[in-house]
Amino acid sequence: MDVHGRIREILAETIREELAPDQQQLSTEDLIKALRRRGIIDDVMKELNFVTDNVDQEPPPSPKQPVCFTDRQSTLLKKTNIDPTRRYLYLQVLGGKAFLEHLQEPEPLPGQVCSTFTLCLHFRNQRFRSKPVPCACEPDFHDGFLLEVHRENLGDGTRMADSTTMLSISDPIHMVLIKTDIFGETTLVASYFLEWRSVLGSENGATNLTVELMGLALERQKTAEKERLFLVYAKQWWREYLQIRPSHNSRLVKIFAQDENGINRPVCSYVKPLRAGRLLDTPRQAARFVNVLGYERAPVIGGGGKQEQWCTLLAFLCRNKGDCEDHANLLCSLLLGYGLEAFVCVGTKAKGVPHAWVMTCGTDGTITFWESLTGHRYIHKSNNPDEPPVAEQPKPLYPYRTIGCVFNHQMFLGNCQPSDSVEICVFDLNDESKWKPMSEEAIKSVCAPGATTSLPPFPPLCASTIDASVTSNEIEMQLRLLVSEHRKDLGLTTLWEDQLSYLLSPALASYEFERTTSISAGNEEFQDAIRRAVPDGHTFKGFPIHFVYRNARRAFATCLRSPFCEEIICCRGDQVRLAVRVRVFTYPESACAVWIMFACKYRSAWSDTTTIMPAMFKGDGMWELEVFISDIWNFKRINQELAIICSKFKDGKALNGYSKKKKSV
């Protein structure tokens, strides 16, 4: 709007008109009044545009929302009022240098799909995400973020933070750099905690530079001293634990864990009551959300066992995948936020594989195990090893074998029972003869909020940015194209039936509802609709499958590895009609559950009625809740069986009776 030129013109005009001969100069107040009278100040305030990442973040409880400011064009422009009574910290990213692993990569052509970097920030319950930039040796980051500096309690939220208040805010700015490849896979590149208070000691900032720096040094010394004292206590606790029974040395009792920066932190610091706001309504829905986050074991260089690396919550959420410990920590935090007494359990599964899961203790003494990778829940019933051999012992349904310790944000307990087998373990956590506790005061000294400056703050969850309907349609269209191409290579034509595809939707919704609530509903209506849609003398087959990613080609390749699905996709016969339905269910942090069902109907060579037979199949990487198969016969076998029947019987009754002998998989 050429605001500088307009201001100069108005000031020059004001000086000519209002400056009296006996006056030497106009005051600042006179000039501001002239600008306000001409409407310049109002015009400038109207033209100030701030870009807020309102899709990725849930509105904080403060009256004014934090905003992200950028000088470049953005698809999301939103004018936001800046409160003049609040303090803001402006962080500008000017670029990147020395990403040497991308030294040889050519610059992407316009419109070309390439790997990208995304910078994620978290500061005092505010989260931001930069625009993706192409991966390069010097990535072109040019984003600005306006961070609101305020106290956490709402009572002080309306007052401007003074220098003392800002110095007391020890929360760093957590920066996480994520790389996304051309297939949509995310990789954690770096995690960094930026100490921002040094800006208060700059020339145009706070004047008490020396005091501010000494205060920070003293703060770091106090943090180091607290961590040193806790380490001394933890070593003493471990020695006492080993004195109880020498075999305790082989149990999985994990007091410290290394994060993505190689820093050893107490495991209790990875858990904290986390409220999901209105993004998740129930504990079981929270378990489903954690379940759909991707699972990936920490990479091991050179072999030798399981890599010890636990991610901070922000790094886990931004990456959208992690190891079993990351899932368990998040689920435990969410269950604590719902008011449950939840603990992370560390132990082993079959074949001694280390594993972590979640346990909740009911007020009636019920112990429930929550598997964070699948969302399954198991009720634990302890077997009594003193029972006579003839007594029938309940067979456990859970996959866990041993347990070494349990912990949450306030407690850490080591299993000191004679056996660490989960089957016979007694989970009376108040019985110190069975569970050796750590001092809650010692844990609080290093894990309580604000206890140390090195403790990473917990970020809030962000709403999904995925449009479920649009994404479902896109994946479905891609799968139709892939199926048609695959059948064309086999010399088969492809005819789609839209109505049959639509009828598959209730089944997919029912499957997701069952995953979330453990309640099955709507199956009767679905089966009735299918029976009506499939004419007499025809066979219907359906194959549902579930994924936690949105890559259609990858999902199609996985489906073809199932003989059930391949039989449907490659169906041959008379009047073959194909159907496919995709339903995407979105969750916070842009996590999603993708349900796909392939189906076909065709004229049966030998069938008097069409039946729908449910079955259950569990496999690695897939879950088929229902497989509908009826009358699977090949023509050669039909002819053989028919010849045998005709040689023994002369009437049609025998033939009709034989056709009711169904074959199902």
XYZ file of C-alpha atoms in Angstrom:
665
model
C 0.000 0.000 0.000
C 3.124 2.263 -0.171
C 2.533 3.296 3.413
C 5.932 5.007 3.746
C 5.281 7.307 0.784
C 1.848 8.281 2.083
C 3.220 9.025 5.538
C 5.931 11.258 4.072
C 3.380 13.173 1.985
C 1.021 13.719 4.922
C 3.823 14.818 7.261
C 5.183 17.252 4.687
C 1.702 18.678 4.142
C 1.120 18.947 7.876
C 4.377 20.792 8.420
C 3.555 23.288 5.655
C 0.020 23.951 6.864
C 0.312 23.809 10.643
C 3.816 24.927 11.475
C 3.538 28.556 12.632
C 6.331 31.022 11.790
C 7.326 31.317 15.456
C 7.469 27.532 15.974
C 10.625 25.565 15.303
C 9.162 22.053 15.182
C 6.072 19.916 15.697
C 5.867 17.412 18.555
C 5.518 13.659 17.990
C 1.971 13.824 19.348
C 1.049 16.437 16.721
C 2.346 14.244 13.904
C 0.537 11.130 15.187
C -2.697 13.110 15.466
C -2.297 14.221 11.866
C -1.770 10.613 10.699
C -4.766 9.409 12.679
C -6.919 12.244 11.361
C -6.083 11.284 7.781
C -6.920 7.603 8.488
C -3.381 6.293 7.868
C -3.091 4.438 11.184
C -6.442 2.703 10.719
C -5.518 1.672 7.170
C -2.221 0.209 8.321
C -3.852 -1.838 11.095
C -6.451 -3.198 8.661
C -3.789 -4.298 6.195
C -1.725 -6.250 8.751
C -2.352 -9.918 7.875
C -1.213 -12.709 10.153
C -1.179 -16.329 9.036
C -2.394 -18.737 11.682
C -2.011 -22.484 11.366
C -5.580 -22.893 12.544
C -5.978 -26.294 10.894
C -3.150 -27.994 12.763
C -3.778 -26.609 16.211
C -6.539 -26.692 18.779
C -7.409 -23.208 20.107
C -5.647 -22.627 23.437
C -7.632 -21.513 26.429
C -6.200 -17.983 26.398
C -8.434 -15.155 25.103
C -6.091 -14.434 22.185
C -4.826 -17.115 19.833
C -1.117 -17.395 19.009
C -0.383 -16.754 15.375
C 2.175 -17.703 12.784
C 3.354 -14.802 10.629
C 4.944 -15.073 7.225
C 5.864 -12.633 4.480
C 5.103 -15.079 1.674
C 1.856 -16.054 0.002
C -0.066 -18.691 1.931
C -3.187 -20.646 1.234
C -4.475 -19.978 4.749
C -4.753 -16.259 5.497
C -6.538 -15.178 8.613
C -6.593 -11.719 10.153
C -5.872 -11.963 13.845
C -6.092 -9.182 16.382
C -2.831 -8.613 18.195
C -3.415 -7.775 21.840
C -1.214 -4.756 22.726
C -1.273 -5.800 26.397
C 0.505 -9.103 25.729
C 4.117 -10.035 25.041
C 5.011 -11.855 21.813
C 8.177 -13.579 20.702
C 8.818 -13.480 16.969
C 10.918 -16.352 15.651
C 12.017 -16.154 12.033
C 13.653 -19.056 10.217
C 15.971 -17.677 7.540
C 17.091 -20.899 5.899
C 19.189 -24.000 6.377
C 22.771 -24.901 5.583
C 25.055 -27.940 5.392
C 22.457 -30.689 4.882
C 25.259 -32.644 3.230
C 23.251 -35.820 2.596
C 21.339 -33.816 -0.033
C 24.423 -32.297 -1.639
C 24.018 -34.148 -4.949
C 20.259 -33.762 -5.298
C 19.171 -31.666 -8.295
C 16.646 -28.899 -7.867
C 13.090 -30.221 -8.375
C 11.276 -29.200 -11.516
C 7.993 -27.265 -11.194
C 5.221 -29.687 -10.282
C 7.632 -32.544 -9.600
C 6.990 -34.624 -6.467
C 10.024 -34.545 -4.187
C 11.038 -35.143 -0.590
C 10.357 -32.247 1.759
C 11.421 -30.830 5.118
C 8.861 -29.543 7.623
C 9.765 -27.660 10.788
C 7.448 -28.174 13.776
C 7.488 -25.900 16.827
C 6.004 -26.114 20.305
C 6.099 -23.347 22.897
C 3.878 -23.111 25.979
C 0.852 -24.969 24.599
C 1.202 -23.396 21.140
C 2.108 -25.493 18.113
C 3.147 -24.418 14.625
C 4.219 -26.079 11.415
C 6.196 -24.510 8.593
C 5.397 -24.883 4.927
C 7.081 -27.975 3.429
C 10.231 -27.094 1.487
C 12.112 -29.355 -0.941
C 15.026 -31.265 0.570
C 18.308 -29.664 -0.438
C 21.784 -28.965 0.859
C 20.529 -25.492 1.766
C 16.752 -25.869 2.266
C 14.813 -22.710 1.571
C 13.163 -22.120 4.953
C 11.599 -18.660 5.115
C 8.894 -18.794 7.763
C 8.104 -16.640 10.748
C 6.270 -17.631 13.922
C 4.648 -15.272 16.410
C 4.718 -16.924 19.838
C 2.693 -15.548 22.697
C 4.604 -15.212 25.978
C 2.163 -15.658 28.844
C 1.744 -17.526 32.068
C -0.005 -20.883 32.081
C -2.722 -19.917 34.591
C -5.529 -17.880 33.106
C -5.622 -15.468 36.055
C -2.465 -13.741 34.823
C -3.291 -14.141 31.145
C -4.629 -10.591 30.814
C -1.539 -8.876 32.207
C 1.509 -8.045 30.170
C 4.470 -10.164 31.207
C 7.250 -8.036 32.696
C 10.975 -8.775 32.550
C 10.961 -10.775 35.774
C 8.052 -12.889 34.575
C 9.709 -13.600 31.235
C 12.973 -14.571 32.939
C 11.065 -17.050 35.089
C 9.563 -18.776 32.036
C 12.007 -21.644 31.600
C 10.105 -23.409 28.821
C 12.326 -23.719 25.739
C 11.080 -23.646 22.165
C 11.026 -27.267 21.036
C 11.909 -27.543 17.350
C 11.471 -30.812 15.436
C 12.563 -31.262 11.819
C 10.669 -33.922 9.856
C 11.532 -35.300 6.414
C 8.704 -36.631 4.227
C 9.686 -38.741 1.217
C 7.795 -39.031 -2.060
C 5.767 -41.963 -0.695
C 4.569 -40.007 2.335
C 6.868 -41.776 4.808
C 8.131 -39.517 7.594
C 11.575 -39.546 9.208
C 12.776 -37.668 12.273
C 15.801 -35.583 11.212
C 16.489 -33.507 14.314
C 15.028 -32.365 17.615
C 16.323 -29.227 19.321
C 15.404 -27.231 22.419
C 16.007 -23.525 21.786
C 16.747 -21.380 24.830
C 15.049 -18.112 23.830
C 15.654 -15.960 26.915
C 19.033 -14.821 25.675
C 17.129 -12.338 23.494
C 16.125 -10.512 26.660
C 19.748 -9.535 27.135
C 20.184 -7.976 23.703
C 20.777 -4.269 23.242
C 17.163 -3.472 22.454
C 15.762 -5.871 25.063
C 16.018 -6.151 28.837
C 18.661 -4.003 30.504
C 19.633 -6.396 33.313
C 21.887 -8.428 31.055
C 24.291 -9.668 33.707
C 21.591 -10.643 36.163
C 19.696 -12.472 33.435
C 22.718 -14.555 32.403
C 23.631 -15.372 35.988
C 20.072 -16.434 36.640
C 20.195 -18.842 33.705
C 23.516 -20.245 34.866
C 22.112 -20.740 38.371
C 19.047 -22.425 36.891
C 21.184 -24.875 34.958
C 23.238 -25.610 38.063
C 20.102 -26.379 40.058
C 18.835 -28.685 37.309
C 22.158 -30.518 37.127
C 22.215 -30.913 40.911
C 18.674 -32.350 41.000
C 19.520 -34.811 38.257
C 22.753 -35.813 40.019
C 20.946 -36.456 43.319
C 18.286 -38.536 41.561
C 20.975 -40.591 39.836
C 22.627 -41.275 43.206
C 19.280 -42.319 44.659
C 18.469 -44.535 41.650
C 21.789 -46.377 42.009
C 21.133 -46.980 45.701
C 17.583 -48.204 44.915
C 18.979 -50.601 42.300
C 21.524 -52.052 44.737
C 18.772 -52.683 47.275
C 16.633 -54.289 44.563
C 19.416 -56.713 43.615
C 19.952 -57.660 47.264
C 16.384 -58.983 47.463
C 17.107 -61.701 44.909
C 20.169 -62.096 42.633
C 17.938 -63.131 39.708
C 16.526 -59.587 39.642
C 19.578 -58.620 37.610
C 18.006 -60.242 34.521
C 14.618 -58.531 34.863
C 13.596 -55.612 32.665
C 13.632 -52.845 35.249
C 14.146 -49.644 33.268
C 14.739 -46.493 35.299
C 16.284 -44.308 32.565
C 15.681 -44.149 28.812
C 17.549 -42.304 26.081
C 15.618 -39.836 23.924
C 16.180 -38.880 20.276
C 18.967 -36.491 21.307
C 20.881 -39.148 23.222
C 19.930 -37.657 26.601
C 19.177 -40.099 29.411
C 15.947 -39.159 31.162
C 13.976 -40.883 33.951
C 11.236 -42.972 32.359
C 8.661 -41.232 34.560
C 9.355 -37.995 32.654
C 7.956 -39.534 29.458
C 4.465 -39.767 30.997
C 2.147 -36.969 32.088
C -1.652 -36.593 32.291
C -2.660 -35.406 28.827
C -6.088 -34.000 28.047
C -7.276 -34.339 24.458
C -9.851 -31.555 24.675
C -12.715 -32.295 22.299
C -10.596 -34.304 19.888
C -11.106 -37.640 21.704
C -14.177 -38.472 23.762
C -13.431 -41.752 25.549
C -10.443 -43.770 26.789
C -11.171 -46.463 24.194
C -11.232 -43.883 21.439
C -7.875 -42.663 22.737
C -6.573 -46.230 22.547
C -7.769 -46.433 18.946
C -5.995 -43.153 18.127
C -2.706 -44.436 19.553
C -3.204 -47.710 17.697
C -3.476 -46.036 14.259
C -0.214 -44.156 14.749
C 2.447 -46.015 12.793
C 4.703 -48.607 14.417
C 8.394 -48.635 13.594
C 11.166 -50.105 15.687
C 14.134 -47.891 16.404
C 16.920 -48.668 13.882
C 19.818 -50.777 15.088
C 23.251 -50.127 13.592
C 25.416 -53.231 13.446
C 22.861 -55.503 15.123
C 23.315 -56.733 18.649
C 19.806 -56.276 20.029
C 17.073 -53.719 20.482
C 18.040 -50.077 20.071
C 17.340 -48.085 23.235
C 15.620 -44.898 22.087
C 12.420 -43.352 23.363
C 11.063 -40.284 21.596
C 9.792 -37.144 23.277
C 6.079 -36.696 22.706
C 6.443 -33.887 20.147
C 8.941 -35.871 18.067
C 6.636 -38.915 18.156
C 3.549 -36.933 17.129
C 5.285 -35.008 14.356
C 6.823 -38.169 12.946
C 3.464 -39.971 13.263
C 5.126 -43.282 14.099
C 7.357 -44.796 16.752
C 8.279 -47.856 18.795
C 6.084 -49.693 21.297
C 7.420 -47.566 24.185
C 6.348 -44.342 22.425
C 2.845 -45.717 21.899
C 2.602 -46.941 25.492
C 3.782 -43.609 26.940
C 1.208 -41.669 24.901
C -1.651 -44.035 25.743
C -0.779 -43.981 29.441
C -0.700 -40.163 29.381
C -4.130 -40.016 27.727
C -5.641 -42.528 30.175
C -4.235 -40.529 33.092
C -5.879 -37.472 31.557
C -9.214 -39.331 31.662
C -8.775 -39.877 35.395
C -7.757 -43.545 35.292
C -4.970 -45.049 37.397
C -2.682 -46.008 34.527
C 0.867 -47.348 34.375
C 3.321 -48.263 31.640
C 4.467 -51.876 31.973
C 7.927 -52.975 30.811
C 8.496 -56.659 30.199
C 8.664 -59.255 27.443
C 6.399 -61.005 24.965
C 6.877 -64.451 23.465
C 10.480 -65.554 22.809
C 11.732 -62.951 25.284
C 11.153 -59.942 22.995
C 11.209 -56.706 25.082
C 7.880 -54.918 25.027
C 5.919 -52.126 26.705
C 2.162 -51.933 27.266
C -0.297 -50.103 29.538
C -2.110 -51.269 32.650
C -5.061 -49.688 34.462
C -6.142 -50.511 38.010
C -9.886 -50.289 38.693
C -11.376 -49.205 42.000
C -12.722 -52.754 42.390
C -9.268 -54.251 41.928
C -9.726 -55.186 38.256
C -6.450 -55.161 36.329
C -6.789 -54.366 32.618
C -3.977 -54.554 30.085
C -4.106 -52.189 27.085
C -2.025 -53.108 24.038
C -1.133 -49.737 22.527
C -0.112 -51.191 19.150
C -3.450 -52.920 18.485
C -5.953 -51.246 20.825
C -6.894 -54.610 22.375
C -7.843 -54.835 26.050
C -7.284 -57.865 28.298
C -8.573 -58.547 31.809
C -5.805 -60.036 33.958
C -6.699 -62.914 36.256
C -3.761 -64.154 38.268
C -3.108 -67.886 38.399
C -2.295 -69.226 41.852
C 0.929 -71.278 41.686
C 0.026 -72.942 45.018
C -3.131 -74.509 43.586
C -3.001 -78.316 43.132
C -2.201 -79.481 39.590
C -5.727 -80.771 39.087
C -7.185 -77.275 39.527
C -8.095 -75.707 36.197
C -6.162 -72.488 35.597
C -7.480 -69.843 33.193
C -5.434 -69.597 30.036
C -4.279 -66.006 29.449
C -5.350 -64.309 26.230
C -2.742 -61.571 26.373
C 0.653 -61.986 24.655
C 2.783 -60.853 27.603
C 5.160 -63.262 29.331
C 7.203 -61.377 31.960
C 7.010 -57.991 33.666
C 9.919 -56.164 35.295
C 8.511 -52.803 36.360
C 5.576 -50.392 36.098
C 5.634 -46.596 36.207
C 3.695 -43.410 35.588
C 4.413 -39.718 36.183
C 4.434 -40.120 39.984
C 5.392 -43.722 40.755
C 8.000 -46.300 39.806
C 7.747 -49.871 41.107
C 10.029 -52.837 40.488
C 8.591 -56.356 40.461
C 10.196 -58.238 43.362
C 7.946 -61.313 43.387
C 9.659 -64.716 43.180
C 8.605 -65.050 39.537
C 8.253 -62.268 36.973
C 5.737 -64.297 34.940
C 2.688 -62.166 34.143
C 0.350 -65.160 34.574
C 1.027 -65.556 38.300
C 1.912 -61.934 39.046
C -0.143 -60.185 41.736
C -0.733 -56.517 40.951
C -1.257 -55.253 44.492
C 1.004 -52.242 44.037
C 0.655 -51.226 47.693
C 2.279 -54.474 48.859
C 5.992 -53.627 49.146
C 6.856 -57.315 49.486
C 5.753 -57.750 45.867
C 6.557 -54.335 44.376
C 9.521 -52.251 45.482
C 8.616 -48.563 45.115
C 10.837 -45.595 44.429
C 10.464 -42.519 46.585
C 7.674 -40.372 45.140
C 9.492 -37.276 46.377
C 12.625 -38.287 44.481
C 10.592 -38.780 41.293
C 8.814 -35.476 41.816
C 12.127 -33.635 42.150
C 13.045 -34.362 38.520
C 9.754 -35.274 36.809
C 7.173 -32.843 38.165
C 6.182 -29.970 35.817
C 8.719 -27.163 36.147
C 11.036 -29.250 38.330
C 13.943 -28.950 35.901
C 14.579 -26.872 32.782
C 15.750 -29.962 30.875
C 12.305 -31.574 31.108
C 10.607 -31.340 27.674
C 7.105 -29.844 27.937
C 4.119 -31.850 26.729
C 2.458 -30.401 23.609
C -1.308 -30.403 23.061
C -2.861 -32.637 20.434
C -3.731 -31.062 17.080
C -6.868 -31.653 15.052
C -6.625 -33.615 11.827
C -5.996 -31.766 8.571
C -7.328 -34.658 6.446
C -10.674 -34.385 4.679
C -12.045 -37.895 5.197
C -14.509 -37.808 2.279
C -12.066 -36.402 -0.252
C -9.309 -38.784 0.789
C -11.655 -41.782 0.678
C -12.725 -40.906 -2.859
C -9.138 -40.397 -4.029
C -7.941 -43.753 -2.692
C -10.994 -45.519 -4.093
C -10.455 -44.093 -7.580
C -6.778 -45.076 -7.481
C -7.664 -48.629 -6.430
C -10.197 -48.939 -9.240
C -7.528 -47.938 -11.719
C -5.004 -50.389 -10.232
C -7.516 -53.259 -10.307
C -8.487 -52.509 -13.910
C -4.838 -52.444 -14.994
C -4.100 -55.673 -13.125
C -7.056 -57.485 -14.729
C -6.122 -56.099 -18.140
C -2.673 -57.670 -17.784
C -4.447 -60.984 -17.124
C -6.609 -60.567 -20.192
C -9.773 -59.868 -18.172
C -12.319 -57.111 -18.575
C -13.509 -55.095 -15.587
C -17.071 -53.971 -14.917
C -17.736 -51.969 -11.729
C -21.081 -51.871 -9.948
C -21.458 -48.597 -8.034
C -24.516 -49.706 -6.071
C -22.733 -52.775 -4.728
C -19.760 -50.584 -3.776
C -22.067 -48.278 -1.857
C -23.617 -51.190 0.044
C -20.194 -52.027 1.487
C -20.027 -48.739 3.447
C -22.044 -49.895 6.499
C -19.722 -52.866 6.977
C -16.636 -50.642 7.030
C -18.275 -48.257 9.490
C -19.234 -51.242 11.664
C -15.665 -52.556 11.661
C -14.237 -49.216 12.839
C -16.967 -48.873 15.463
C -16.074 -52.325 16.776
C -12.387 -51.430 16.894
C -13.189 -48.340 18.966
C -15.868 -49.670 21.297
C -15.427 -53.478 21.180
C -19.146 -53.631 20.292
C -20.360 -55.167 17.042
C -23.382 -53.495 15.464
C -25.095 -53.268 12.101
C -23.985 -56.612 10.679
C -27.532 -57.925 10.260
C -28.627 -55.000 8.089
C -25.502 -55.302 5.963
C -26.002 -59.008 5.294
C -29.666 -58.453 4.471
C -28.764 -55.721 1.953
C -26.182 -57.969 0.298
C -28.665 -60.836 -0.015
C -31.105 -58.512 -1.741
C -28.424 -57.139 -4.077
C -27.141 -60.550 -5.198
C -29.582 -62.369 -7.517
C -30.444 -66.040 -7.169
C -27.846 -68.274 -8.695
C -25.057 -65.755 -8.045
C -22.179 -65.819 -5.568
C -20.911 -62.869 -3.524
C -17.427 -62.603 -2.043
C -16.071 -59.798 0.086
C -12.658 -59.041 1.543
C -12.184 -56.198 4.084
C -8.734 -55.074 5.190
C -7.383 -52.288 7.373
C -4.370 -49.952 7.005
C -2.972 -46.964 8.861
C -1.514 -45.270 5.773
C -3.059 -43.670 2.674
C -0.786 -45.032 -0.059
C -3.161 -46.784 -2.496
C -0.453 -48.609 -4.469
C 1.158 -49.964 -1.316
C -2.229 -51.100 0.015
C -3.065 -52.803 -3.289
C 0.227 -54.715 -3.259
C -0.512 -55.915 0.281
C -4.026 -57.027 -0.692
C -2.703 -59.108 -3.576
C -0.582 -61.100 -1.143
C -3.783 -62.476 0.389
C -5.197 -65.437 -1.555
C -8.719 -64.369 -0.533
C -8.362 -60.907 -2.002
C -6.502 -62.098 -5.099
C -9.352 -64.498 -5.848
C -11.807 -61.575 -5.823
C -9.659 -59.179 -7.853
C -8.842 -61.864 -10.436
C -12.352 -63.331 -10.483
C -13.279 -65.162 -13.704
C -16.744 -66.308 -14.686
C -20.097 -65.313 -16.056
C -21.585 -61.863 -15.311
C -18.688 -60.837 -13.057
C -19.192 -57.473 -11.366
C -16.584 -55.902 -9.099
C -16.922 -53.426 -6.240
C -14.511 -51.592 -3.957
C -15.220 -49.228 -1.104
C -12.776 -47.103 0.897
C -13.588 -45.407 4.175
C -11.056 -43.159 5.913
C -11.591 -42.414 9.618
C -9.553 -39.443 10.849
C -7.999 -38.939 14.269
C -5.882 -36.186 15.868
C -2.407 -35.462 14.497
C -3.669 -36.404 10.992
C -3.570 -40.083 11.934
C -6.143 -42.174 10.133
C -7.641 -45.643 9.903
C -8.196 -46.711 6.290
C -10.679 -49.504 5.675
C -10.889 -51.084 2.215
C -13.285 -53.772 1.037
C -13.011 -55.548 -2.296
C -16.045 -57.523 -3.436
C -17.408 -59.328 -6.468
C -20.513 -61.135 -7.553
C -20.836 -63.572 -10.412
C -23.155 -66.231 -11.776
C -22.401 -69.493 -9.995
C -21.749 -72.651 -11.929
C -23.346 -74.703 -9.146
C -25.475 -72.938 -6.550
C -29.111 -72.886 -5.505
C -28.858 -69.938 -3.108
C -26.331 -67.315 -2.206
C -24.999 -67.567 1.332
C -22.775 -65.259 3.323
C -20.437 -67.005 5.705
C -18.499 -64.895 8.219
C -15.020 -65.954 9.261
C -12.124 -64.394 11.093
C -8.504 -64.244 10.063
C -5.602 -62.584 11.817
C -2.368 -62.034 9.999
C 0.722 -59.909 10.248
C -0.187 -56.481 8.966
C -3.829 -57.255 8.176
C -7.110 -57.987 9.898
C -10.036 -59.508 8.053
C -13.086 -59.232 10.265
C -15.409 -60.992 7.832
C -14.781 -63.002 4.701
C -17.906 -63.844 2.714
C -17.385 -66.897 0.523
C -19.892 -69.331 -0.908
C -19.762 -72.243 -3.364
C -16.098 -72.267 -4.287
C -15.922 -74.916 -7.010
C -13.891 -75.241 -10.133
C -15.410 -76.675 -13.271
C -13.146 -79.719 -13.373
C -14.147 -80.830 -9.893
C -17.837 -80.127 -10.612
C -17.724 -82.417 -13.628
C -15.990 -85.147 -11.651
C -18.456 -84.997 -8.764
C -21.422 -84.769 -11.143
C -20.313 -87.896 -12.977
C -20.127 -89.796 -9.679
C -23.593 -88.633 -8.614
C -25.216 -89.397 -11.969
C -23.768 -92.888 -11.930
C -25.420 -93.649 -8.584
C -28.683 -91.699 -8.644
C -31.355 -91.249 -11.286
C -33.616 -88.611 -9.725
C -33.217 -84.920 -9.124
C -33.616 -85.092 -5.347
C -30.125 -86.430 -4.870
C -28.768 -83.660 -7.033
C -30.591 -81.000 -5.005
C -29.323 -82.466 -1.760
C -25.758 -82.521 -3.002
C -25.829 -78.821 -3.979
C -26.352 -77.856 -0.348
C -22.959 -79.191 0.661
C -21.240 -75.810 0.800
C -17.541 -75.289 0.671
C -16.144 -72.266 2.503
C -12.764 -70.778 3.318
